[in-house]
Amino acid sequence: MFNAFSQDDERATQRFKSGEMEVDPGTQLFVEGAQAAQVYTVLSGLGLRYKTLPDGRRQVVNFVMPGDFIGLQAGVMGEMHHAVESTTKMTLCVFNRHDLWSLFESNPERAFDLTFLAAVEEHLLGEALSRLGQHSARTRVAWCLHRIHARAQATNGCAADGSCSFPFRQQDLADALGLSLVHTNKTLAALREDGLANWAGGRLHVPDPAKLAEIGMVDGGSAARPRPLI
Amino acid sequence: MFNAFSQDDERATQRFKSGEMEVDPGTQLFVEGAQAAQVYTVLSGLGLRYKTLPDGRRQVVNFVMPGDFIGLQAGVMGEMHHAVESTTKMTLCVFNRHDLWSLFESNPERAFDLTFLAAVEEHLLGEALSRLGQHSARTRVAWCLHRIHARAQATNGCAADGSCSFPFRQQDLADALGLSLVHTNKTLAALREDGLANWAGGRLHVPDPAKLAEIGMVDGGSAARPRPLI
DNA sequence: CGTTGTCTTGAATTACATCAAGAAAAGTGG
DNA sequence: CCACTTTTCTTGATGTAATTCAAGACAACG
């Protein structure tokens, strides 16, 4: 699902890259409101992007997956407006925030890709906003599980039986969808009962993705589209 | 509230600019899912960015104000994932989508600014997502009105009495906040009753912005920060 | 002066949150 | 390997914020 990577791209990225990093589960990669000297591309592992609200509640903005570029806000604005935390062990490609600017000067193609990724992110957030604003719990949960599954499939993250890894807690999903834990749990139970999606033990089974897409009101246009890799 | 505009910036933008355009209220500037040959910077007037859902509902993603750059998705991805419509008469600075790429090649500073704007947009959407996901109707409405007012103030859009223009319908606000029209109306009435915000006849009065910010749980960090102008 | 769009208000309904408590898992230390 | 604690998941009962339904009041407009 990623754009082809030419030799030039490869060389430019290598020059820009400052190293690799492996982090344990539960590591804070970015702290809300803090400066950050590095930005990353996720090579493997999963994580969460979230905002903490003044009253202590939490909004999960997105699930972080391999191929995602994280820290763009820190990169261009200097400061992050959401936190990023690893859920599993993660491998990251490390870049220096400072070098971002030289990337724009020396490699317009890669700079364009970065902007492209920002636009993709904006699109995903707009989609999420629509869900929270307009849809019922059942639709929201179905939509989110479908999205996770589709993304995993696009990156070969699915096992032979069509199941994929999704090692989060129900609380994380609840915080992503703006639902209470209890109601999320009951909705998941209902979807399982209906044979639409079975999420247990950190793995997500979707017997019939098309049927789940229908419940989740996923429009055809929002398929996981190819994107550049930085 | 905009970054200083050097002579070089000015020249580069002028070269990139393809013209100016004035549109009547109710004009569709971008159609959801369609290609677009032009992108714009708003010089004056107000509009709406929204997504239409398969079942006909509508999510207003943002209110479009002077200084906003619209069409970035079309610019880099080729296709818009939300619609943009003018609410008042608008004046727009027109750019050709095709020239965007040459901007990246020839003027990295402006390209960086574009990415900066994309990051700002992402930040705003994340904020909106948190509101829809975690807060009550009263808080949401207060937050939105506060944001509108703060933005107007930052761009000298406020009259001497501290009121600003906000020529939208209650339905638009309802669709932005994921609330029903009826409940939005009742919440507005309550805020008016409490002397926190008075929105009528297309104008918004906020006697005490600090008090409204408190109700809207606006954290200090999210003040309207300076941004580049393209 | 009817027609249409927006705003306003009251009453009935419901989807969801909150409260409460038990059942599995999953760590932790002896 | 087994008690013990802690975390996560599950289920039922109760409460409420917000939706939906319905209808009237304005205002703008041709």
Coordinates of C-alpha atoms (C1' of nucleotides) in Angstrom, one line a residue:
Chain A
M1 CA 0.0 0.0 0.0
F2 CA 3.0 2.3 -0.1
N3 CA 4.3 4.1 -3.1
A4 CA 7.3 2.6 -4.9
F5 CA 10.6 3.6 -3.4
S6 CA 13.2 4.7 -6.0
Q7 CA 16.9 4.5 -5.4
D8 CA 17.0 8.2 -5.2
D9 CA 14.3 8.2 -2.6
E10 CA 16.2 5.6 -0.7
R11 CA 19.4 7.6 -0.7
A12 CA 17.7 10.8 0.3
T13 CA 15.9 9.1 3.2
Q14 CA 19.1 7.5 4.3
R15 CA 20.9 10.8 4.4
F16 CA 18.1 12.3 6.3
K17 CA 17.8 9.4 8.7
S18 CA 19.6 9.7 12.0
G19 CA 19.2 6.2 13.3
E20 CA 16.9 3.5 14.4
M21 CA 15.3 3.0 17.8
E22 CA 13.5 0.3 19.6
V23 CA 11.1 1.1 22.4
D24 CA 9.3 -1.0 25.0
P25 CA 5.5 -1.1 25.4
G26 CA 4.1 1.9 27.2
T27 CA 6.8 4.3 26.2
Q28 CA 5.9 8.0 25.8
L29 CA 7.3 8.9 22.4
F30 CA 5.8 12.4 22.5
V31 CA 4.4 14.4 25.4
E32 CA 1.6 16.7 24.9
G33 CA 2.6 20.3 24.7
A34 CA 6.3 19.5 24.8
Q35 CA 9.0 20.3 22.3
A36 CA 10.6 17.4 20.5
A37 CA 14.0 17.1 18.8
Q38 CA 13.2 14.0 16.8
V39 CA 10.4 12.8 14.5
Y40 CA 9.8 9.2 13.5
T41 CA 8.6 6.8 10.9
V42 CA 7.1 3.6 12.4
L43 CA 8.8 0.5 11.1
S44 CA 7.0 -2.0 13.3
G45 CA 4.7 -2.2 16.3
L46 CA 1.6 -0.4 17.3
G47 CA 0.8 2.7 19.4
L48 CA -1.7 5.4 20.3
R49 CA -2.0 9.1 19.6
Y50 CA -4.2 10.8 22.1
K51 CA -5.1 14.1 23.7
T52 CA -5.6 14.5 27.4
L53 CA -8.3 17.0 28.4
P54 CA -8.2 19.5 31.2
D55 CA -10.7 17.3 33.2
G56 CA -8.6 14.2 32.8
R57 CA -10.6 12.5 30.1
R58 CA -8.7 11.2 27.1
Q59 CA -9.5 11.3 23.4
V60 CA -7.6 8.7 21.3
V61 CA -7.0 10.5 18.0
N62 CA -5.7 7.5 16.1
F63 CA -4.1 4.1 16.3
V64 CA -0.4 4.3 15.2
M65 CA 0.6 1.6 12.7
P66 CA 3.7 0.7 10.7
G67 CA 4.3 3.2 7.9
D68 CA 2.9 6.1 9.9
F69 CA 5.0 9.2 10.2
I70 CA 4.7 10.7 13.7
G71 CA 5.7 14.0 15.1
L72 CA 4.9 16.2 12.1
Q73 CA 3.4 18.9 14.4
A74 CA 6.6 18.9 16.4
G75 CA 8.5 19.0 13.2
V76 CA 7.0 22.1 11.7
M77 CA 5.3 23.8 14.7
G78 CA 7.9 22.9 17.2
E79 CA 5.4 21.5 19.7
M80 CA 3.1 18.5 19.8
H81 CA -0.6 18.9 20.5
H82 CA -1.2 15.3 21.3
A83 CA 0.8 12.6 23.0
V84 CA 2.0 9.4 21.3
E85 CA 2.6 6.2 23.3
S86 CA 3.7 2.7 22.2
T87 CA 1.4 -0.1 23.0
T88 CA 3.6 -2.9 21.8
K89 CA 7.3 -3.0 21.3
M90 CA 8.1 -0.6 18.4
T91 CA 10.9 -0.1 16.0
L92 CA 11.2 3.5 14.7
C93 CA 13.2 5.2 12.1
V94 CA 14.6 8.4 13.7
F95 CA 15.0 11.8 12.1
N96 CA 16.2 15.1 13.6
R97 CA 13.6 17.7 13.6
H98 CA 16.2 20.2 12.5
D99 CA 17.0 18.3 9.3
L100 CA 13.4 18.5 8.2
W101 CA 14.0 22.0 7.0
S102 CA 17.1 20.9 4.9
L103 CA 14.8 18.2 3.4
F104 CA 12.6 20.9 2.1
E105 CA 15.6 22.7 0.6
S106 CA 17.3 19.8 -0.9
N107 CA 14.6 17.3 -1.8
P108 CA 11.3 18.8 -2.9
E109 CA 9.9 15.4 -3.8
R110 CA 10.2 14.1 -0.2
A111 CA 9.0 17.4 1.1
F112 CA 5.9 17.0 -1.1
D113 CA 5.4 13.5 0.3
L114 CA 5.5 14.9 3.8
T115 CA 2.8 17.3 2.9
F116 CA 0.9 14.5 1.2
L117 CA 1.0 12.6 4.5
A118 CA -0.3 15.6 6.4
A119 CA -3.2 15.8 4.0
V120 CA -3.9 12.1 4.4
E121 CA -3.9 12.6 8.2
E122 CA -6.3 15.5 7.8
H123 CA -8.6 13.3 5.8
L124 CA -8.6 10.6 8.4
L125 CA -9.3 13.0 11.1
G126 CA -12.2 14.5 9.2
E127 CA -13.6 11.0 8.7
A128 CA -13.3 10.3 12.4
L129 CA -15.0 13.6 13.3
S130 CA -17.9 12.7 11.1
R131 CA -18.3 9.4 12.8
L132 CA -18.3 10.8 16.3
G133 CA -20.6 13.6 15.3
Q134 CA -23.2 11.7 13.3
H135 CA -23.3 8.0 14.0
S136 CA -24.5 5.6 16.6
A137 CA -22.3 3.4 18.8
R138 CA -22.9 0.3 16.7
T139 CA -21.9 2.1 13.5
R140 CA -18.9 3.7 15.1
V141 CA -17.5 0.5 16.4
A142 CA -18.1 -1.3 13.2
W143 CA -16.5 1.5 11.2
C144 CA -13.4 1.5 13.4
L145 CA -12.9 -2.3 13.4
H146 CA -13.4 -2.3 9.7
R147 CA -10.8 0.4 9.3
I148 CA -8.3 -1.4 11.4
H149 CA -8.8 -4.6 9.6
A150 CA -8.6 -3.0 6.1
R151 CA -5.3 -1.3 7.1
A152 CA -3.8 -4.5 8.4
Q153 CA -4.8 -6.3 5.3
A154 CA -3.3 -3.7 3.1
T155 CA 0.0 -4.0 4.9
N156 CA 0.0 -7.8 4.9
G157 CA -0.7 -7.8 8.6
C158 CA -3.4 -10.4 8.4
A159 CA -2.9 -14.1 9.2
A160 CA -4.1 -16.9 6.9
D161 CA -7.5 -17.0 8.6
G162 CA -8.1 -13.3 7.9
S163 CA -7.5 -12.3 11.5
C164 CA -5.2 -9.5 12.5
S165 CA -3.4 -8.3 15.6
F166 CA -5.1 -5.6 17.6
P167 CA -3.5 -5.6 21.0
F168 CA -5.4 -2.7 22.6
R169 CA -7.8 -2.5 25.5
Q170 CA -11.5 -1.9 25.2
Q171 CA -10.9 1.3 27.0
D172 CA -8.6 2.5 24.2
L173 CA -11.3 1.9 21.6
A174 CA -13.9 3.5 23.8
D175 CA -11.7 6.6 24.1
A176 CA -11.2 6.7 20.4
L177 CA -14.9 6.6 19.6
G178 CA -16.1 8.8 22.4
L179 CA -18.1 6.1 24.1
S180 CA -18.1 4.7 27.7
L181 CA -16.2 1.5 28.4
V182 CA -19.4 -0.3 29.3
H183 CA -21.3 0.7 26.2
T184 CA -18.3 -0.2 24.0
N185 CA -18.2 -3.6 25.6
K186 CA -21.9 -4.2 25.0
T187 CA -21.6 -3.1 21.5
L188 CA -18.7 -5.4 20.8
A189 CA -20.7 -8.2 22.3
A190 CA -23.5 -7.5 20.0
L191 CA -21.3 -7.4 16.9
R192 CA -19.8 -10.7 18.0
E193 CA -23.2 -12.2 18.5
D194 CA -24.2 -11.1 15.0
G195 CA -21.0 -12.7 13.6
L196 CA -19.7 -9.4 12.2
A197 CA -16.5 -9.0 14.2
N198 CA -14.8 -11.0 16.9
W199 CA -12.1 -9.2 18.9
A200 CA -10.6 -11.1 21.8
G201 CA -7.2 -11.9 23.2
G202 CA -5.6 -9.1 21.2
R203 CA -6.7 -10.5 17.8
L204 CA -9.5 -9.2 15.6
H205 CA -11.4 -11.6 13.3
V206 CA -13.7 -10.3 10.6
P207 CA -15.5 -13.1 8.8
D208 CA -17.1 -10.9 6.2
P209 CA -15.5 -7.5 5.8
A210 CA -18.1 -6.3 3.3
K211 CA -20.9 -6.9 5.8
L212 CA -19.0 -5.1 8.5
A213 CA -18.4 -2.2 6.1
E214 CA -22.1 -2.0 5.5
I215 CA -22.9 -1.8 9.2
G216 CA -20.1 0.7 9.6
M217 CA -21.4 2.8 6.7
V218 CA -18.0 2.8 5.1
D219 CA -18.2 4.5 1.7
G220 CA -16.2 3.0 -1.1
G221 CA -14.0 6.1 -1.5
S222 CA -12.3 5.7 1.9
A223 CA -10.4 2.6 1.1
A224 CA -6.9 2.5 2.4
R225 CA -5.2 4.4 -0.4
P226 CA -1.5 4.2 -1.3
R227 CA 0.7 6.8 0.4
P228 CA 4.3 7.8 0.4
L229 CA 6.7 6.4 3.0
I230 CA 9.3 8.7 4.4
Chain B
M1 CA -2.1 36.8 13.7
F2 CA -0.2 36.0 10.5
N3 CA 3.5 35.8 10.1
A4 CA 5.3 38.7 8.6
F5 CA 5.3 38.8 4.9
S6 CA 8.7 39.6 3.4
Q7 CA 9.2 41.1 -0.1
D8 CA 10.5 37.8 -1.3
D9 CA 7.5 36.0 0.1
E10 CA 5.3 38.6 -1.7
R11 CA 7.1 38.1 -5.0
A12 CA 7.0 34.3 -4.8
T13 CA 3.3 34.3 -4.0
Q14 CA 2.5 36.7 -6.8
R15 CA 4.3 34.5 -9.2
F16 CA 2.4 31.5 -8.0
K17 CA -0.9 33.3 -7.9
S18 CA -3.1 32.9 -11.0
G19 CA -5.7 35.5 -10.2
E20 CA -8.5 36.6 -7.9
M21 CA -12.0 35.5 -7.7
E22 CA -15.2 36.7 -6.1
V23 CA -18.1 34.3 -5.5
D24 CA -21.7 34.7 -4.3
P25 CA -23.1 33.2 -1.2
G26 CA -23.9 29.5 -1.5
T27 CA -21.3 28.8 -4.1
Q28 CA -19.8 25.3 -4.1
L29 CA -16.0 25.9 -4.2
F30 CA -15.1 22.2 -3.9
V31 CA -17.3 19.2 -4.4
E32 CA -16.7 16.1 -2.3
G33 CA -14.8 13.4 -4.2
A34 CA -14.2 15.5 -7.2
Q35 CA -10.9 16.6 -8.8
A36 CA -10.0 20.2 -8.6
A37 CA -7.7 22.3 -10.8
Q38 CA -7.5 25.3 -8.4
V39 CA -6.7 25.9 -4.8
Y40 CA -7.4 29.1 -2.9
T41 CA -6.5 31.4 -0.1
V42 CA -9.5 33.2 1.4
L43 CA -9.0 36.9 1.4
S44 CA -12.5 37.8 2.7
G45 CA -15.8 36.3 3.5
L46 CA -16.9 33.1 5.3
G47 CA -17.8 29.6 4.3
L48 CA -18.2 26.0 5.4
R49 CA -16.2 22.9 5.0
Y50 CA -18.3 19.8 5.4
K51 CA -18.6 16.1 4.6
T52 CA -21.8 14.5 3.5
L53 CA -22.5 11.0 4.8
P54 CA -24.0 8.1 2.9
D55 CA -27.2 8.5 4.8
G56 CA -27.5 12.2 4.0
R57 CA -26.4 13.6 7.3
R58 CA -23.8 16.3 7.2
Q59 CA -20.7 17.0 9.4
V60 CA -19.4 20.5 9.3
V61 CA -15.6 20.0 9.6
N62 CA -14.7 23.7 10.0
F63 CA -15.8 27.2 9.5
V64 CA -13.8 28.8 6.7
M65 CA -12.3 32.2 7.5
P66 CA -10.1 34.8 5.9
G67 CA -6.5 33.6 5.8
D68 CA -7.5 30.0 5.4
F69 CA -5.9 28.0 2.6
I70 CA -8.5 25.7 1.1
G71 CA -8.1 22.7 -1.2
L72 CA -4.8 21.3 0.1
Q73 CA -6.2 17.8 -0.3
A74 CA -7.0 18.4 -3.9
G75 CA -3.6 20.0 -4.2
V76 CA -1.6 17.1 -3.2
M77 CA -3.9 14.1 -3.4
G78 CA -5.8 15.3 -6.4
E79 CA -9.2 14.8 -4.9
M80 CA -11.1 16.5 -2.1
H81 CA -12.7 14.5 0.7
H82 CA -14.9 17.2 1.9
A83 CA -16.9 20.0 0.2
V84 CA -16.4 23.7 0.7
E85 CA -19.2 26.2 0.2
S86 CA -19.3 29.9 0.6
T87 CA -21.8 31.3 3.1
T88 CA -21.3 35.0 2.4
K89 CA -19.8 36.6 -0.6
M90 CA -16.1 35.6 -0.7
T91 CA -12.9 36.9 -2.3
L92 CA -10.3 34.3 -3.1
C93 CA -6.8 34.3 -4.2
V94 CA -6.6 31.6 -6.9
F95 CA -3.7 29.2 -7.5
N96 CA -3.3 26.4 -10.1
R97 CA -3.0 23.0 -8.5
H98 CA -0.4 22.2 -11.1
D99 CA 1.8 25.1 -9.9
L100 CA 1.9 23.7 -6.4
W101 CA 4.5 21.2 -7.4
S102 CA 6.7 23.9 -8.9
L103 CA 6.4 25.8 -5.6
F104 CA 8.0 22.9 -3.8
E105 CA 10.8 22.9 -6.3
S106 CA 11.5 26.6 -6.4
N107 CA 10.5 27.9 -3.1
P108 CA 11.1 25.6 -0.1
E109 CA 10.1 28.3 2.4
R110 CA 6.6 28.6 1.0
A111 CA 6.4 24.8 0.7
F112 CA 7.3 24.6 4.4
D113 CA 4.6 27.1 5.2
L114 CA 2.1 24.9 3.3
T115 CA 3.0 21.9 5.4
F116 CA 2.8 24.1 8.5
L117 CA -0.7 25.0 7.6
A118 CA -1.6 21.4 7.1
A119 CA -0.2 20.7 10.6
V120 CA -2.3 23.5 12.1
E121 CA -5.4 22.1 10.4
E122 CA -4.6 18.7 11.8
H123 CA -4.3 20.2 15.2
L124 CA -7.7 21.9 14.9
L125 CA -9.3 18.8 13.8
G126 CA -7.8 16.9 16.7
E127 CA -9.2 19.5 19.1
A128 CA -12.7 19.2 17.5
L129 CA -12.6 15.5 17.7
S130 CA -11.8 15.7 21.4
R131 CA -14.8 17.9 21.9
L132 CA -17.3 15.7 20.1
G133 CA -15.9 12.7 21.8
Q134 CA -15.7 13.8 25.4
H135 CA -17.8 16.9 26.2
S136 CA -21.4 17.8 26.8
A137 CA -23.5 20.0 24.5
R138 CA -23.1 23.1 26.7
T139 CA -19.3 22.7 26.7
R140 CA -19.2 22.1 23.0
V141 CA -21.2 25.1 22.1
A142 CA -19.3 27.3 24.5
W143 CA -16.0 26.1 23.1
C144 CA -17.0 26.6 19.5
L145 CA -18.4 30.1 20.1
H146 CA -15.3 31.0 22.0
R147 CA -13.1 29.8 19.2
I148 CA -15.0 31.8 16.6
H149 CA -14.8 34.9 18.7
A150 CA -11.1 34.5 19.5
R151 CA -10.3 34.0 15.8
A152 CA -12.3 37.0 14.8
Q153 CA -10.6 39.1 17.5
A154 CA -7.2 37.9 16.3
T155 CA -7.9 39.1 12.7
N156 CA -9.5 42.4 13.8
G157 CA -12.9 41.1 12.9
C158 CA -14.5 42.4 16.0
A159 CA -16.6 45.6 16.3
A160 CA -16.0 48.2 19.0
D161 CA -18.5 46.5 21.3
G162 CA -16.6 43.2 21.1
S163 CA -19.2 41.6 18.8
C164 CA -18.2 39.8 15.6
S165 CA -20.0 38.6 12.5
F166 CA -21.1 35.0 12.5
P167 CA -23.7 34.7 9.7
F168 CA -24.4 31.0 9.9
R169 CA -27.6 29.1 10.7
Q170 CA -28.1 27.2 13.9
Q171 CA -28.2 24.1 11.8
D172 CA -24.7 24.7 10.7
L173 CA -23.4 24.9 14.2
A174 CA -25.4 21.8 15.1
D175 CA -23.8 19.9 12.2
A176 CA -20.4 21.1 13.3
L177 CA -20.9 19.9 16.9
G178 CA -22.7 16.7 16.2
L179 CA -25.9 17.9 18.0
S180 CA -29.5 18.1 16.9
L181 CA -30.9 21.5 15.8
V182 CA -33.3 21.5 18.7
H183 CA -30.8 20.8 21.4
T184 CA -28.4 23.3 19.9
N185 CA -31.1 25.9 20.0
K186 CA -31.9 25.2 23.7
T187 CA -28.2 25.2 24.6
L188 CA -27.7 28.6 22.9
A189 CA -30.7 29.9 24.8
A190 CA -29.2 28.7 28.1
L191 CA -25.9 30.4 27.3
R192 CA -27.7 33.6 26.4
E193 CA -29.7 33.4 29.6
D194 CA -26.5 33.1 31.6
G195 CA -25.0 36.1 29.9
L196 CA -22.2 34.1 28.4
A197 CA -22.8 34.5 24.7
N198 CA -25.4 36.1 22.6
W199 CA -25.7 35.0 19.0
A200 CA -28.5 36.6 17.0
G201 CA -29.1 38.2 13.7
G202 CA -25.8 36.9 12.4
R203 CA -23.7 38.6 15.1
L204 CA -22.0 37.0 18.1
H205 CA -21.6 39.0 21.3
V206 CA -19.3 37.6 24.0
P207 CA -19.4 39.9 27.1
D208 CA -16.7 38.0 29.0
P209 CA -14.5 35.8 26.8
A210 CA -12.7 34.4 29.8
K211 CA -15.9 33.2 31.4
L212 CA -17.0 31.6 28.2
A213 CA -13.6 29.9 27.9
E214 CA -14.0 28.4 31.3
I215 CA -17.4 26.9 30.4
G216 CA -16.0 25.7 27.1
M217 CA -13.0 24.2 28.9
V218 CA -10.6 26.0 26.6
D219 CA -7.0 25.3 27.7
G220 CA -4.6 28.2 27.5
G221 CA -2.4 26.4 24.9
S222 CA -5.0 26.5 22.2
A223 CA -5.0 30.2 21.6
A224 CA -5.1 31.3 18.0
R225 CA -1.4 31.1 17.2
P226 CA 0.3 32.9 14.4
R227 CA 0.4 31.1 11.1
P228 CA 1.8 31.6 7.7
L229 CA -0.3 33.1 4.9
I230 CA 0.1 31.7 1.4
Chain C
dC1 C1' -50.4 38.3 1.4
dG2 C1' -49.3 33.6 0.9
dT3 C1' -44.9 30.9 0.8
dT4 C1' -40.7 29.5 2.5
dG5 C1' -36.8 29.2 5.6
dT6 C1' -35.2 29.8 10.3
dC7 C1' -35.8 30.0 15.1
dT8 C1' -38.3 28.7 19.3
dT9 C1' -40.7 25.9 22.8
dG10 C1' -43.0 21.7 24.9
dA11 C1' -43.6 16.7 25.4
dA12 C1' -42.3 11.9 24.5
dT13 C1' -38.7 8.7 23.6
dT14 C1' -34.1 6.6 23.6
dA15 C1' -29.4 5.8 23.3
dC16 C1' -26.0 6.2 26.0
dA17 C1' -23.6 7.2 30.6
dT18 C1' -23.1 6.1 35.3
dC19 C1' -23.2 3.0 39.2
dA20 C1' -22.3 -1.4 41.1
dA21 C1' -20.4 -5.9 41.4
dG22 C1' -18.8 -10.2 39.8
dA23 C1' -15.7 -13.1 36.6
dA24 C1' -11.8 -13.8 34.0
dA25 C1' -7.1 -12.9 33.0
dA26 C1' -2.6 -11.4 33.9
dG27 C1' 1.1 -10.2 36.7
dT28 C1' 3.8 -10.7 41.4
dG29 C1' 6.2 -12.6 45.0
dG30 C1' 6.9 -16.4 48.3
Chain D
dC1 C1' 3.4 -24.0 41.8
dC2 C1' 0.2 -21.6 44.5
dA3 C1' -2.0 -17.6 47.0
dC4 C1' -2.5 -12.7 46.3
dT5 C1' -3.1 -8.4 44.0
dT6 C1' -4.1 -5.8 40.0
dT7 C1' -5.9 -5.2 35.6
dT8 C1' -9.2 -6.1 32.1
dC9 C1' -13.6 -7.8 30.7
dT10 C1' -18.5 -8.7 31.4
dT11 C1' -23.3 -8.1 32.9
dG12 C1' -27.5 -6.0 35.1
dA13 C1' -30.0 -2.0 37.1
dT14 C1' -30.8 2.9 37.1
dG15 C1' -30.5 7.6 35.5
dT16 C1' -30.1 11.3 32.2
dA17 C1' -28.5 14.0 28.4
dA18 C1' -29.7 14.4 24.0
dT19 C1' -32.9 12.9 20.1
dT20 C1' -37.1 12.8 17.9
dC21 C1' -41.7 14.4 17.1
dA22 C1' -44.9 18.2 16.8
dA23 C1' -46.4 22.7 16.2
dG24 C1' -46.3 27.7 16.6
dA25 C1' -43.8 32.3 16.0
dC26 C1' -41.0 35.1 13.3
dA27 C1' -38.7 37.0 9.4
dA28 C1' -37.5 37.3 4.7
dC29 C1' -39.2 37.2 0.1
dG30 C1' -41.5 37.3 -4.3

